[in-house]
Amino acid sequence: MTTAPVHGVAVATRDVHLAFGANRVLRGVDLEVPAATTACVIGPSGSGKSTLLRVVNRLLEPDRGDVLLDGRSVLRDNPDVLRQRVGMVFQHFNLFPHKTVRANVTLGLTKLKGLPGDEADEKALHHLDRVGLAHKADVRPGNLSGGQQQRVAIARALAMEPEVMLFDEATSALDPELVKGVLATMAELAAEGMTMLVVTHEMGFARSVAQQVLFMDHGRVVEAGAPDRLFEAPETERLQRFLSQVL
Amino acid sequence: MDILTTLRETFFDLGAMREALPELLRVGLPNTLILALTSAVIGTVLGMVLAVSGLSHRRWLRWPARVFTDIFRGLPAAVTILLIGVGLSPVGLQIWGPNPYPLGILALSLIASAYIGEIFRSGIQSVDDGQLEAARALGFSRPSGMRLVVIPQGVRRVLPALVNQFIALIKESSLVYFLGLLASQRDLFRIGQDAAANTGNQSALVLAGLFYLLVTVPLTHAVNAIDRRLREGRRADGSDGSDGVDDDRVEAPVAQTQEAR
């Protein structure tokens, strides 16, 4: 089966600030992910990585700064429409447990894109096939392994034909033996030209798939660069310490 | 021996029961069911409105819902039924004529809605936040995400509690007798009680009680069945989850992964 063409566009943030009360979670984040490239965001927990992703698709609104898609600010767009352009995959999959795998994928297609049932169905099966799970279309998510659920979540996001994909620790909740399949699906997607912003603890994935890696700490991007440079020769003491703990 | 005979004659006099049976069946049962079903439907709809308002971020929606719930959950059912049924009867008289049913149903519905609203609210609140977040990430607005994803899951979880509330409603429907019913409007309780008062024998009331049990006991068992199905429901769609793990190993597209290691 041929895969649907992927059209990744550039995504960027400019001086993004966000505080929850006195807790300043993002303190001026700039990032630049060129079209059809992958950027991995690494850093200790609480550094603002997941919050940053949620600002990019405006699940959270920044207090200050700007978010750009394809070079254009999106902060004044309808956030619901923006989110159709930006797919997101969560740590805990967040599939809808009361719906079948197929219905998880078709829900957005019929209700948001207005596709007729059979067309949505065909599209859902296509995207499920792409992640190797078309044969599980009529099963409920609870019957799938974690890795399968996460691949369904990826298919659900891809079916909306996004221009950017956000991954929020997509493999952190998986048993080690299931991580591989999900990372493989993500790597394929990157190779097909999707723009991806990936919060991850998988340094191997960051090294082999990403064009750039950003290290975040205390709400700032402390260091960024090509993965080889960043992993081999970290410049800041904070990144050196972080890498010595995780590698 | 004497006591036993007296008890049998007082509570299980077949003659008295036979006499009351046609009226219980033709008048009492339909009236009880009409009262309970109508208030259940209205109470459920109103309860959902209360639940959603009670969970709203808007204070002017949330507070009225909370106050309403506190009042109608906190008052004895008899007080509410009397206050509404008698207090509003001049208004009712103009709208429906001398018929206490609509106000009785209104009072029962308001009481039921306060409880059902709380049941729905707890169900909706028990749904993981990630569900709404995932719906919104797909492009659904908050209200659409609630309607399509969160509320259906929340309602499913509280179905047993909801049916329990319907059972309570069937029993509480007997309180509308306060409002003075016409002969043709009497419910199970009232017919049983009238017969008991007229004859000094409680058997008709016992028979009315048996009719209540005939409706409520199957419902309690339905609750248990629903509860069981919800617990085991994950496996009810014919798929065995255990094969999933193997599939993951065999069918995952691994080509890129090896590179990624």
Coordinates of C-alpha atoms in Angstrom, one line a residue:
Chain A
M1 CA 0.0 0.0 0.0
T2 CA 1.3 3.4 -0.8
T3 CA 1.7 5.9 2.0
A4 CA -0.1 9.2 1.9
P5 CA 2.2 12.0 0.9
V6 CA 3.6 13.9 3.9
H7 CA 4.0 17.6 3.8
G8 CA 5.9 18.8 6.9
V9 CA 6.2 22.6 7.4
A10 CA 8.6 24.6 9.5
V11 CA 7.7 25.3 13.1
A12 CA 9.2 27.9 15.4
T13 CA 8.8 29.6 18.7
R14 CA 10.0 33.0 19.6
D15 CA 10.7 34.0 23.2
V16 CA 7.9 31.9 24.6
H17 CA 7.1 32.5 28.3
L18 CA 4.5 30.7 30.4
A19 CA 3.9 30.7 34.1
F20 CA 1.5 28.7 36.3
G21 CA 1.0 31.2 39.1
A22 CA 4.5 31.8 40.5
N23 CA 5.9 28.8 38.7
R24 CA 7.6 30.1 35.6
V25 CA 7.7 27.0 33.5
L26 CA 8.9 28.5 30.2
R27 CA 11.3 31.4 30.4
G28 CA 11.9 32.5 26.8
V29 CA 12.1 29.5 24.6
D30 CA 13.3 29.9 21.0
L31 CA 13.3 27.0 18.7
E32 CA 13.4 26.6 14.9
V33 CA 12.5 23.3 13.3
P34 CA 12.9 23.5 9.5
A35 CA 10.3 21.7 7.3
A36 CA 10.7 18.0 7.1
T37 CA 13.2 17.7 9.9
T38 CA 13.1 16.2 13.3
A39 CA 14.1 18.0 16.5
C40 CA 14.4 16.1 19.8
V41 CA 13.9 17.9 23.1
I42 CA 15.8 16.4 26.0
G43 CA 16.2 17.5 29.6
P44 CA 15.4 16.6 33.2
S45 CA 11.8 16.3 34.2
G46 CA 10.2 19.6 35.1
S47 CA 12.3 21.4 32.6
G48 CA 9.3 22.5 30.6
K49 CA 9.6 20.1 27.6
S50 CA 6.0 18.9 27.7
T51 CA 4.7 22.4 28.3
L52 CA 6.6 23.6 25.3
L53 CA 4.9 21.0 23.1
R54 CA 1.5 22.1 24.4
V55 CA 2.2 25.7 23.6
V56 CA 3.1 24.8 20.0
N57 CA -0.4 23.4 19.4
R58 CA -1.9 25.9 21.9
L59 CA -3.3 23.4 24.3
L60 CA -1.7 26.0 26.5
E61 CA -1.6 29.6 25.6
P62 CA 1.8 31.3 26.1
D63 CA 1.9 34.4 28.3
R64 CA 4.3 36.0 25.9
G65 CA 6.1 35.2 22.7
D66 CA 5.0 33.8 19.4
V67 CA 4.4 30.4 17.7
L68 CA 5.0 30.2 14.0
L69 CA 3.9 27.5 11.5
D70 CA 5.3 27.7 8.0
G71 CA 6.7 31.1 8.9
R72 CA 3.4 32.6 10.0
S73 CA 2.2 33.4 13.5
V74 CA -0.6 31.1 14.6
L75 CA -1.6 32.8 17.9
R76 CA -4.5 34.6 16.3
D77 CA -5.8 31.6 14.4
N78 CA -8.7 29.5 15.7
P79 CA -6.9 27.1 18.0
D80 CA -9.2 24.2 17.0
V81 CA -8.2 24.6 13.4
L82 CA -4.6 25.0 14.3
R83 CA -4.6 21.7 16.1
Q84 CA -5.8 19.9 13.0
R85 CA -2.6 21.0 11.4
V86 CA -0.5 19.8 14.4
G87 CA -0.8 16.1 15.4
M88 CA 0.1 15.1 18.9
V89 CA 1.0 11.8 20.5
F90 CA 1.0 11.4 24.3
Q91 CA 3.0 9.4 26.8
H92 CA -0.1 7.5 27.9
F93 CA -1.6 7.1 24.4
N94 CA -4.9 8.6 25.4
L95 CA -6.9 6.5 23.0
F96 CA -10.6 6.6 23.5
P97 CA -11.3 3.3 25.3
H98 CA -15.0 3.2 24.6
K99 CA -14.4 3.2 20.8
T100 CA -12.9 0.7 18.6
V101 CA -9.4 1.3 17.1
R102 CA -11.1 2.2 13.8
A103 CA -13.5 4.6 15.4
N104 CA -10.6 6.2 17.3
V105 CA -9.2 7.1 13.9
T106 CA -12.4 8.0 12.1
L107 CA -13.8 10.3 14.8
G108 CA -11.8 13.3 13.8
L109 CA -12.3 12.5 10.1
T110 CA -16.0 12.4 10.2
K111 CA -16.7 15.0 12.8
L112 CA -14.0 17.6 12.0
K113 CA -13.1 17.0 8.4
G114 CA -16.7 16.1 7.4
L115 CA -15.7 13.0 5.5
P116 CA -18.5 10.5 4.7
G117 CA -18.3 7.3 6.7
D118 CA -16.9 5.0 4.0
E119 CA -14.3 7.4 3.0
A120 CA -13.2 8.0 6.6
D121 CA -13.2 4.2 7.1
E122 CA -10.9 3.7 4.1
K123 CA -8.6 6.4 5.3
A124 CA -8.5 5.0 8.8
L125 CA -7.6 1.5 7.5
H126 CA -4.9 3.0 5.3
H127 CA -3.3 4.8 8.3
L128 CA -3.7 1.7 10.5
D129 CA -2.1 -0.4 7.8
R130 CA 0.8 2.1 7.7
V131 CA 1.5 1.3 11.4
G132 CA 0.9 -2.4 10.9
L133 CA -2.4 -2.6 12.7
A134 CA -5.2 -2.7 10.1
H135 CA -6.0 -6.2 11.4
K136 CA -6.9 -4.7 14.8
A137 CA -9.4 -2.2 13.5
D138 CA -12.4 -3.6 15.2
V139 CA -10.8 -4.3 18.6
R140 CA -11.0 -1.9 21.5
P141 CA -7.7 -0.2 22.6
G142 CA -7.8 -2.1 26.0
N143 CA -7.1 -5.3 24.1
L144 CA -3.9 -4.0 22.5
S145 CA -0.4 -3.9 24.0
G146 CA 1.0 -0.5 24.9
G147 CA 3.2 -0.4 21.8
Q148 CA 0.2 -1.2 19.6
Q149 CA -1.9 1.4 21.3
Q150 CA 0.8 4.0 20.8
R151 CA 1.0 3.1 17.1
V152 CA -2.8 3.5 16.8
A153 CA -2.4 6.9 18.5
I154 CA 0.1 7.8 15.8
A155 CA -2.2 6.6 13.1
R156 CA -5.1 8.6 14.6
A157 CA -2.9 11.8 14.5
L158 CA -1.6 11.1 11.0
A159 CA -5.1 10.5 9.6
M160 CA -5.8 14.2 10.2
E161 CA -2.9 14.9 7.7
P162 CA -1.0 17.2 10.0
E163 CA 1.9 19.3 8.9
V164 CA 3.8 18.9 12.1
M165 CA 3.8 16.0 14.6
L166 CA 4.5 16.5 18.3
F167 CA 5.6 13.5 20.4
D168 CA 5.4 13.8 24.2
E169 CA 7.6 11.1 25.6
A170 CA 5.8 8.6 23.3
T171 CA 7.7 5.6 24.5
S172 CA 8.2 6.4 28.2
A173 CA 5.2 4.4 29.4
L174 CA 6.1 1.3 27.3
D175 CA 7.7 -1.9 28.3
P176 CA 11.2 -2.0 26.9
E177 CA 10.5 -4.7 24.3
L178 CA 7.6 -2.5 22.9
V179 CA 9.6 0.6 22.5
K180 CA 11.4 -0.5 19.3
G181 CA 8.2 -0.8 17.2
V182 CA 7.0 2.7 18.1
L183 CA 10.4 4.3 17.5
A184 CA 10.5 2.5 14.1
T185 CA 7.2 4.0 13.1
M186 CA 8.4 7.5 14.2
A187 CA 11.7 7.1 12.3
E188 CA 9.7 6.1 9.2
L189 CA 7.6 9.1 9.5
A190 CA 10.6 11.3 9.8
A191 CA 12.1 9.7 6.7
E192 CA 8.9 10.5 4.8
G193 CA 9.4 14.2 5.4
M194 CA 7.2 15.0 8.4
T195 CA 8.3 17.8 10.6
M196 CA 8.6 16.4 14.1
L197 CA 9.2 17.8 17.5
V198 CA 10.0 14.9 19.8
V199 CA 10.3 15.1 23.6
T200 CA 12.2 12.0 24.5
H201 CA 14.5 10.1 26.7
E202 CA 15.6 7.8 23.9
M203 CA 19.1 9.2 23.2
G204 CA 19.7 6.6 20.5
F205 CA 16.6 7.8 18.6
A206 CA 17.7 11.4 19.0
R207 CA 21.1 10.6 17.7
S208 CA 20.1 8.6 14.7
V209 CA 16.9 10.3 13.5
A210 CA 17.0 14.0 14.6
Q211 CA 18.7 16.7 12.7
Q212 CA 18.9 18.8 15.9
V213 CA 18.7 18.2 19.6
L214 CA 17.7 20.8 22.1
F215 CA 18.6 20.5 25.8
M216 CA 16.1 22.2 28.1
D217 CA 16.5 23.0 31.7
H218 CA 14.5 25.3 34.0
G219 CA 12.3 26.5 31.2
R220 CA 15.0 27.5 28.8
V221 CA 16.9 25.9 25.9
V222 CA 20.3 25.7 27.4
E223 CA 22.1 24.1 24.5
A224 CA 21.1 23.1 21.0
G225 CA 22.8 21.7 17.9
A226 CA 23.4 18.7 15.7
P227 CA 23.1 15.5 17.8
D228 CA 26.6 14.3 17.1
R229 CA 28.1 17.6 18.3
L230 CA 25.7 17.8 21.3
F231 CA 26.3 14.3 22.5
E232 CA 30.1 14.1 21.8
A233 CA 31.1 17.6 22.9
P234 CA 28.5 19.2 25.2
E235 CA 29.5 22.8 25.9
T236 CA 27.6 23.6 29.0
E237 CA 28.2 22.0 32.4
R238 CA 24.5 21.4 32.9
L239 CA 24.3 19.3 29.7
Q240 CA 27.5 17.4 30.6
R241 CA 26.0 16.5 33.9
F242 CA 22.7 15.5 32.4
L243 CA 24.3 13.3 29.8
S244 CA 26.6 11.7 32.4
Q245 CA 23.4 10.7 34.2
V246 CA 21.4 9.3 31.3
L247 CA 24.0 7.8 29.0
Chain B
M1 CA -51.3 -20.2 66.9
D2 CA -53.8 -17.4 67.3
I3 CA -51.1 -14.8 66.5
L4 CA -50.1 -16.6 63.4
T5 CA -53.6 -16.8 62.1
T6 CA -54.1 -13.1 62.8
L7 CA -50.9 -12.2 61.0
R8 CA -51.8 -14.4 58.1
E9 CA -55.3 -12.9 57.9
T10 CA -53.9 -9.3 58.3
F11 CA -51.2 -9.5 55.7
F12 CA -52.0 -12.4 53.4
D13 CA -55.7 -12.5 53.0
L14 CA -56.1 -13.9 49.5
G15 CA -59.7 -12.7 49.2
A16 CA -58.7 -9.1 50.0
M17 CA -55.8 -9.4 47.6
R18 CA -58.0 -10.7 44.8
E19 CA -60.3 -7.8 45.3
A20 CA -57.6 -5.2 45.0
L21 CA -55.7 -6.9 42.2
P22 CA -57.7 -5.6 39.2
E23 CA -57.3 -2.0 40.3
L24 CA -53.7 -2.4 41.2
L25 CA -53.0 -3.9 37.8
R26 CA -55.2 -1.6 35.6
V27 CA -54.8 1.7 37.5
G28 CA -52.0 1.5 40.1
L29 CA -49.2 -0.1 38.1
P30 CA -49.6 2.1 35.0
N31 CA -49.8 5.3 37.1
T32 CA -46.7 4.3 39.1
L33 CA -44.8 3.6 35.9
I34 CA -45.9 6.8 34.3
L35 CA -44.9 8.8 37.3
A36 CA -41.5 7.1 37.6
L37 CA -40.6 6.9 33.9
T38 CA -41.6 10.5 33.1
S39 CA -39.6 11.8 36.1
A40 CA -36.7 9.6 35.3
V41 CA -36.5 10.9 31.7
I42 CA -36.9 14.6 32.8
G43 CA -34.6 14.0 35.8
T44 CA -31.9 12.5 33.6
V45 CA -31.9 15.3 31.1
L46 CA -32.0 17.9 33.8
G47 CA -29.3 16.0 35.7
M48 CA -27.0 16.1 32.7
V49 CA -27.5 19.9 32.4
L50 CA -26.7 20.2 36.2
A51 CA -23.6 18.0 35.9
V52 CA -22.2 19.9 32.9
S53 CA -23.0 23.3 34.5
G54 CA -21.5 22.1 37.8
L55 CA -18.3 21.3 36.0
S56 CA -18.2 24.5 34.0
H57 CA -15.3 27.0 34.3
R58 CA -17.9 29.7 34.3
R59 CA -18.9 30.7 37.8
W60 CA -22.4 31.9 36.8
L61 CA -23.1 28.4 35.5
R62 CA -21.4 26.5 38.2
W63 CA -22.9 28.2 41.3
P64 CA -26.6 27.9 40.4
A65 CA -26.1 24.2 39.6
R66 CA -24.4 23.7 43.0
V67 CA -27.1 25.6 44.9
F68 CA -29.9 23.8 43.1
T69 CA -28.3 20.4 43.9
D70 CA -27.8 21.3 47.5
I71 CA -31.4 22.3 48.0
F72 CA -33.1 19.4 46.2
R73 CA -30.7 16.8 47.6
G74 CA -30.9 18.2 51.1
L75 CA -34.7 18.5 51.4
P76 CA -36.8 15.5 52.4
A77 CA -38.7 14.3 49.3
A78 CA -42.1 14.8 51.1
V79 CA -41.3 18.5 51.7
T80 CA -40.3 19.1 48.1
I81 CA -43.4 17.3 46.8
L82 CA -45.7 19.2 49.1
L83 CA -44.0 22.6 48.5
I84 CA -44.2 22.2 44.7
G85 CA -47.4 20.3 44.4
V86 CA -49.4 22.4 46.8
G87 CA -47.5 25.6 46.6
L88 CA -47.6 25.8 42.8
S89 CA -51.1 24.4 42.5
P90 CA -52.7 27.8 41.7
V91 CA -50.3 28.1 38.8
G92 CA -50.8 24.5 37.8
L93 CA -54.5 25.0 37.9
Q94 CA -54.3 27.7 35.3
I95 CA -52.1 25.6 33.0
W96 CA -53.3 22.0 33.4
G97 CA -56.5 22.3 35.3
P98 CA -57.2 20.4 38.5
N99 CA -54.6 17.7 37.8
P100 CA -51.8 17.2 40.4
Y101 CA -49.8 14.9 38.1
P102 CA -47.7 17.5 36.3
L103 CA -46.6 19.1 39.5
G104 CA -46.0 15.7 41.1
I105 CA -43.8 14.8 38.2
L106 CA -42.1 18.1 38.3
A107 CA -41.3 17.7 42.0
L108 CA -40.0 14.1 41.5
S109 CA -38.0 15.2 38.5
L110 CA -36.3 18.0 40.4
I111 CA -35.4 15.7 43.3
A112 CA -34.1 13.0 40.8
S113 CA -32.1 15.6 38.8
A114 CA -30.2 16.7 41.9
Y115 CA -29.1 13.2 42.6
I116 CA -28.6 12.2 39.0
G117 CA -26.6 15.4 38.4
E118 CA -24.2 14.4 41.1
I119 CA -23.9 10.9 39.7
F120 CA -23.1 12.2 36.3
R121 CA -20.7 14.7 37.7
S122 CA -18.7 12.1 39.6
G123 CA -18.7 9.9 36.4
I124 CA -17.5 12.7 34.2
Q125 CA -14.9 13.8 36.7
S126 CA -13.5 10.2 36.9
V127 CA -12.5 10.3 33.2
D128 CA -8.8 10.9 32.8
D129 CA -7.9 14.5 31.8
G130 CA -5.8 13.1 29.0
Q131 CA -9.0 12.1 27.2
L132 CA -10.2 15.7 26.7
E133 CA -6.6 16.7 26.0
A134 CA -6.4 14.1 23.2
A135 CA -9.7 15.2 21.7
R136 CA -8.7 18.8 21.7
A137 CA -5.3 17.9 20.2
L138 CA -7.2 16.3 17.3
G139 CA -9.0 19.6 16.8
F140 CA -12.2 19.3 18.8
S141 CA -13.4 22.2 20.8
R142 CA -13.8 21.7 24.5
P143 CA -17.6 21.3 24.3
S144 CA -17.3 18.8 21.4
G145 CA -14.6 16.9 23.2
M146 CA -16.8 16.7 26.3
R147 CA -19.8 15.6 24.3
L148 CA -18.1 13.0 22.1
V149 CA -15.4 11.6 24.3
V150 CA -15.6 12.4 28.0
I151 CA -19.3 12.3 28.8
P152 CA -20.0 9.0 27.0
Q153 CA -17.2 7.4 29.1
G154 CA -18.3 9.1 32.3
V155 CA -22.0 8.0 31.9
R156 CA -20.9 4.4 31.2
R157 CA -19.1 4.3 34.5
V158 CA -22.1 5.4 36.5
L159 CA -24.8 3.3 34.9
P160 CA -25.2 1.1 38.0
A161 CA -25.6 4.2 40.2
L162 CA -28.0 5.7 37.7
V163 CA -30.2 2.6 37.8
N164 CA -30.2 2.7 41.6
Q165 CA -31.5 6.2 41.3
F166 CA -34.3 5.0 39.1
I167 CA -35.2 2.4 41.7
A168 CA -35.3 5.1 44.4
L169 CA -37.6 7.1 42.0
I170 CA -40.0 4.3 41.6
K171 CA -40.4 4.1 45.4
E172 CA -40.5 7.9 45.9
S173 CA -43.3 8.2 43.3
S174 CA -45.6 6.9 46.0
L175 CA -45.3 10.2 47.8
V176 CA -47.4 12.0 45.2
Y177 CA -50.4 10.8 47.1
F178 CA -49.9 13.9 49.2
L179 CA -51.3 15.9 46.4
G180 CA -54.7 14.4 46.4
L181 CA -55.3 12.1 43.4
L182 CA -58.5 11.4 41.5
A183 CA -59.5 7.7 41.7
S184 CA -58.2 7.1 38.2
Q185 CA -54.8 8.7 39.1
R186 CA -54.0 6.6 42.1
D187 CA -50.7 4.8 42.1
L188 CA -49.9 1.4 43.5
F189 CA -49.3 2.6 47.0
R190 CA -52.5 4.7 47.1
I191 CA -54.7 1.9 45.9
G192 CA -53.2 -0.5 48.4
Q193 CA -53.5 2.0 51.2
D194 CA -57.1 2.9 50.3
A195 CA -58.1 -0.8 50.3
A196 CA -56.3 -1.3 53.6
A197 CA -58.0 1.7 55.2
N198 CA -61.5 0.6 53.9
T199 CA -61.2 -3.0 55.1
G200 CA -58.8 -2.7 58.0
N201 CA -56.8 -5.4 56.4
Q202 CA -53.2 -4.9 55.1
S203 CA -53.2 -7.6 52.4
A204 CA -53.9 -5.1 49.5
L205 CA -51.0 -3.0 50.7
V206 CA -48.8 -6.2 50.8
L207 CA -49.9 -6.9 47.2
A208 CA -49.0 -3.3 46.2
G209 CA -45.6 -3.9 47.8
L210 CA -45.2 -7.1 45.8
F211 CA -45.9 -5.1 42.6
Y212 CA -43.1 -2.6 43.6
L213 CA -40.8 -5.6 44.1
L214 CA -41.8 -7.0 40.7
V215 CA -40.4 -3.8 39.2
T216 CA -37.5 -3.0 41.4
V217 CA -36.0 -6.4 42.0
P218 CA -35.3 -7.1 38.2
L219 CA -33.8 -3.6 38.0
T220 CA -31.4 -4.3 40.9
H221 CA -30.4 -7.5 39.1
A222 CA -30.0 -5.4 35.9
V223 CA -27.7 -3.1 37.9
N224 CA -25.5 -6.1 38.9
A225 CA -25.5 -7.4 35.3
I226 CA -24.4 -4.0 34.0
D227 CA -21.8 -3.7 36.6
R228 CA -20.4 -7.1 35.8
R229 CA -20.4 -6.3 32.1
L230 CA -18.6 -3.0 32.6
R231 CA -16.0 -4.8 34.7
E232 CA -15.4 -7.5 32.1
G233 CA -16.4 -5.3 29.2
R234 CA -12.8 -5.0 28.0
R235 CA -12.9 -8.5 26.9
A236 CA -16.4 -8.5 25.6
D237 CA -15.6 -7.6 22.0
G238 CA -14.1 -10.9 21.1
S239 CA -10.5 -10.2 21.0
D240 CA -7.9 -11.8 23.2
G241 CA -5.5 -9.1 24.4
S242 CA -2.6 -11.5 25.1
D243 CA -1.7 -12.0 21.4
G244 CA -1.0 -8.3 21.1
V245 CA 2.5 -8.4 22.6
D246 CA 3.6 -11.0 20.1
D247 CA 2.2 -9.1 17.2
D248 CA 4.2 -6.1 18.3
R249 CA 7.4 -8.0 18.1
V250 CA 6.7 -9.7 14.8
E251 CA 4.9 -7.0 12.8
A252 CA 6.6 -3.8 13.8
P253 CA 8.5 -2.2 10.9
V254 CA 11.9 -2.7 12.3
A255 CA 14.2 -1.6 9.4
Q256 CA 14.7 1.9 10.7
T257 CA 15.0 0.9 14.3
Q258 CA 18.1 -1.1 13.8
E259 CA 19.6 1.9 12.3
A260 CA 18.4 3.9 15.2
R261 CA 20.3 1.8 17.8

